[in-house]
Amino acid sequence: MAVKIDGPTIIEAAGNKPKRIEEYFGRVNSGHSALSVARMESPQGWVEPGQTPEFDEFTLVLRGTLRVEGRDGDLEIGAGQAVLAPAGEWVRYSSPHEGGAEYLAVCLPAFSPDTVHRDPD
């Protein structure tokens, strides 16, 4: 039978400013380790530490612009655009522009603090 998710769990975010993470599917909200789905809202000027995760991250920007930095260059992903950050590659996300960004992130396997491998402070 289908399983209804009544709402997300709010997850604490890394970064220099508060960012809202609403996990709908994943290790915390639904107990799934194969995949996670989260809606995120980041304010203008937010930047998180770089990371080299063990999961693929598929991101769809709903509003604003998300900057995705990688070893081979930076990408600006606008509303209606998407980006794939492959597992094992260094990446850093930020929302430097006015209005910040709202986006959906899908991680395969599910996001975990143990497998994100953030850069040291």
mmCIF file of C-alpha atoms in Angstrom:
data_model
loop_
_atom_site.group_PDB
_atom_site.id
_atom_site.type_symbol
_atom_site.label_atom_id
_atom_site.label_comp_id
_atom_site.label_asym_id
_atom_site.label_seq_id
_atom_site.Cartn_x
_atom_site.Cartn_y
_atom_site.Cartn_z
ATOM 1 C CA MET A 1 0.000 0.000 0.000
ATOM 2 C CA ALA A 2 1.128 3.567 -0.630
ATOM 3 C CA VAL A 3 2.546 5.435 2.355
ATOM 4 C CA LYS A 4 1.498 9.021 2.986
ATOM 5 C CA ILE A 5 4.104 11.467 4.320
ATOM 6 C CA ASP A 6 2.183 14.077 6.315
ATOM 7 C CA GLY A 7 5.048 16.547 6.402
ATOM 8 C CA PRO A 8 8.796 16.953 6.493
ATOM 9 C CA THR A 9 11.317 16.865 9.299
ATOM 10 C CA ILE A 10 13.347 20.069 9.612
ATOM 11 C CA ILE A 11 17.064 19.282 9.463
ATOM 12 C CA GLU A 12 19.828 21.541 10.800
ATOM 13 C CA ALA A 13 21.921 22.904 7.930
ATOM 14 C CA ALA A 14 25.633 23.619 7.669
ATOM 15 C CA GLY A 15 26.763 27.031 6.494
ATOM 16 C CA ASN A 16 27.381 30.612 7.477
ATOM 17 C CA LYS A 17 23.672 31.594 7.662
ATOM 18 C CA PRO A 18 20.509 29.723 8.619
ATOM 19 C CA LYS A 19 19.108 27.596 5.783
ATOM 20 C CA ARG A 20 15.855 25.634 5.929
ATOM 21 C CA ILE A 21 15.998 21.932 5.010
ATOM 22 C CA GLU A 22 12.722 20.008 4.902
ATOM 23 C CA GLU A 23 13.383 16.276 4.505
ATOM 24 C CA TYR A 24 10.391 14.381 3.102
ATOM 25 C CA PHE A 25 12.118 11.083 2.369
ATOM 26 C CA GLY A 26 15.394 9.953 3.882
ATOM 27 C CA ARG A 27 17.067 8.511 6.921
ATOM 28 C CA VAL A 28 15.383 10.893 9.393
ATOM 29 C CA ASN A 29 11.806 11.454 8.183
ATOM 30 C CA SER A 30 10.897 8.159 6.509
ATOM 31 C CA GLY A 31 13.696 5.772 7.433
ATOM 32 C CA HIS A 32 14.856 5.348 3.825
ATOM 33 C CA SER A 33 18.584 4.865 3.236
ATOM 34 C CA ALA A 34 18.404 4.309 -0.524
ATOM 35 C CA LEU A 35 17.262 7.851 -1.343
ATOM 36 C CA SER A 36 16.523 11.209 0.226
ATOM 37 C CA VAL A 37 14.304 14.043 -1.016
ATOM 38 C CA ALA A 38 14.456 17.474 0.595
ATOM 39 C CA ARG A 39 13.163 20.976 -0.123
ATOM 40 C CA MET A 40 15.612 23.710 0.788
ATOM 41 C CA GLU A 41 15.474 27.485 1.176
ATOM 42 C CA SER A 42 18.758 29.355 1.472
ATOM 43 C CA PRO A 43 19.059 33.110 2.045
ATOM 44 C CA GLN A 44 21.119 35.545 0.015
ATOM 45 C CA GLY A 45 24.767 35.256 1.046
ATOM 46 C CA TRP A 46 24.514 31.680 2.370
ATOM 47 C CA VAL A 47 27.474 29.387 1.684
ATOM 48 C CA GLU A 48 28.153 25.918 3.056
ATOM 49 C CA PRO A 49 31.467 24.153 3.540
ATOM 50 C CA GLY A 50 32.787 22.200 0.583
ATOM 51 C CA GLN A 51 32.139 18.468 0.574
ATOM 52 C CA THR A 52 33.074 15.255 -1.222
ATOM 53 C CA PRO A 53 29.982 13.097 -0.690
ATOM 54 C CA GLU A 54 29.554 9.376 -1.263
ATOM 55 C CA PHE A 55 26.159 10.021 -2.910
ATOM 56 C CA ASP A 56 24.953 11.528 -6.181
ATOM 57 C CA GLU A 57 22.997 14.739 -5.594
ATOM 58 C CA PHE A 58 20.364 15.809 -8.119
ATOM 59 C CA THR A 59 19.147 19.384 -7.569
ATOM 60 C CA LEU A 60 16.237 21.235 -9.210
ATOM 61 C CA VAL A 61 16.090 24.986 -8.572
ATOM 62 C CA LEU A 62 12.533 26.253 -8.055
ATOM 63 C CA ARG A 63 13.278 29.934 -7.358
ATOM 64 C CA GLY A 64 16.349 32.144 -7.384
ATOM 65 C CA THR A 65 19.871 31.018 -8.253
ATOM 66 C CA LEU A 66 22.078 28.353 -6.702
ATOM 67 C CA ARG A 67 25.836 28.530 -7.242
ATOM 68 C CA VAL A 68 27.566 25.154 -7.501
ATOM 69 C CA GLU A 69 31.357 25.262 -7.220
ATOM 70 C CA GLY A 70 33.467 22.353 -8.401
ATOM 71 C CA ARG A 71 37.136 21.646 -9.043
ATOM 72 C CA ASP A 72 36.587 22.263 -12.775
ATOM 73 C CA GLY A 73 34.645 25.516 -12.404
ATOM 74 C CA ASP A 74 31.474 27.100 -11.088
ATOM 75 C CA LEU A 75 27.899 26.825 -12.336
ATOM 76 C CA GLU A 76 24.974 29.194 -11.771
ATOM 77 C CA ILE A 77 21.729 27.188 -11.724
ATOM 78 C CA GLY A 78 18.558 29.264 -12.120
ATOM 79 C CA ALA A 79 14.880 28.554 -11.608
ATOM 80 C CA GLY A 80 13.745 25.710 -13.850
ATOM 81 C CA GLN A 81 17.279 24.366 -14.260
ATOM 82 C CA ALA A 82 18.879 21.344 -12.607
ATOM 83 C CA VAL A 83 22.349 20.057 -11.794
ATOM 84 C CA LEU A 84 23.921 16.708 -10.914
ATOM 85 C CA ALA A 85 26.819 16.647 -8.449
ATOM 86 C CA PRO A 86 28.300 13.139 -8.825
ATOM 87 C CA ALA A 87 29.426 11.092 -5.845
ATOM 88 C CA GLY A 88 33.129 11.393 -5.069
ATOM 89 C CA GLU A 89 33.562 14.869 -6.586
ATOM 90 C CA TRP A 90 34.224 17.964 -4.472
ATOM 91 C CA VAL A 91 31.354 20.488 -4.514
ATOM 92 C CA ARG A 92 30.253 23.589 -2.595
ATOM 93 C CA TYR A 93 26.798 25.168 -2.745
ATOM 94 C CA SER A 94 25.864 28.800 -2.132
ATOM 95 C CA SER A 95 23.127 31.334 -2.859
ATOM 96 C CA PRO A 96 24.961 34.617 -3.410
ATOM 97 C CA HIS A 97 22.241 36.549 -5.241
ATOM 98 C CA GLU A 98 19.349 38.679 -4.026
ATOM 99 C CA GLY A 99 16.415 36.598 -2.838
ATOM 100 C CA GLY A 100 18.486 33.468 -2.153
ATOM 101 C CA ALA A 101 17.266 30.169 -3.597
ATOM 102 C CA GLU A 102 14.607 27.504 -3.183
ATOM 103 C CA TYR A 103 15.370 24.043 -4.513
ATOM 104 C CA LEU A 104 14.723 20.317 -4.299
ATOM 105 C CA ALA A 105 17.594 17.912 -3.696
ATOM 106 C CA VAL A 106 17.497 14.170 -4.279
ATOM 107 C CA CYS A 107 20.431 12.113 -2.973
ATOM 108 C CA LEU A 108 21.199 8.534 -4.035
ATOM 109 C CA PRO A 109 21.852 6.876 -1.656
ATOM 110 C CA ALA A 110 20.253 9.025 1.029
ATOM 111 C CA PHE A 111 22.093 11.968 2.562
ATOM 112 C CA SER A 112 23.963 11.150 5.755
ATOM 113 C CA PRO A 113 26.292 13.274 7.890
ATOM 114 C CA ASP A 114 28.628 10.253 7.882
ATOM 115 C CA THR A 115 28.929 10.150 4.073
ATOM 116 C CA VAL A 116 28.916 13.855 3.126
ATOM 117 C CA HIS A 117 32.604 14.371 4.075
ATOM 118 C CA ARG A 118 32.563 18.125 4.641
ATOM 119 C CA ASP A 119 35.806 20.092 4.439
ATOM 120 C CA PRO A 120 37.385 20.812 7.829
ATOM 121 C CA ASP A 121 36.750 24.295 9.266
#
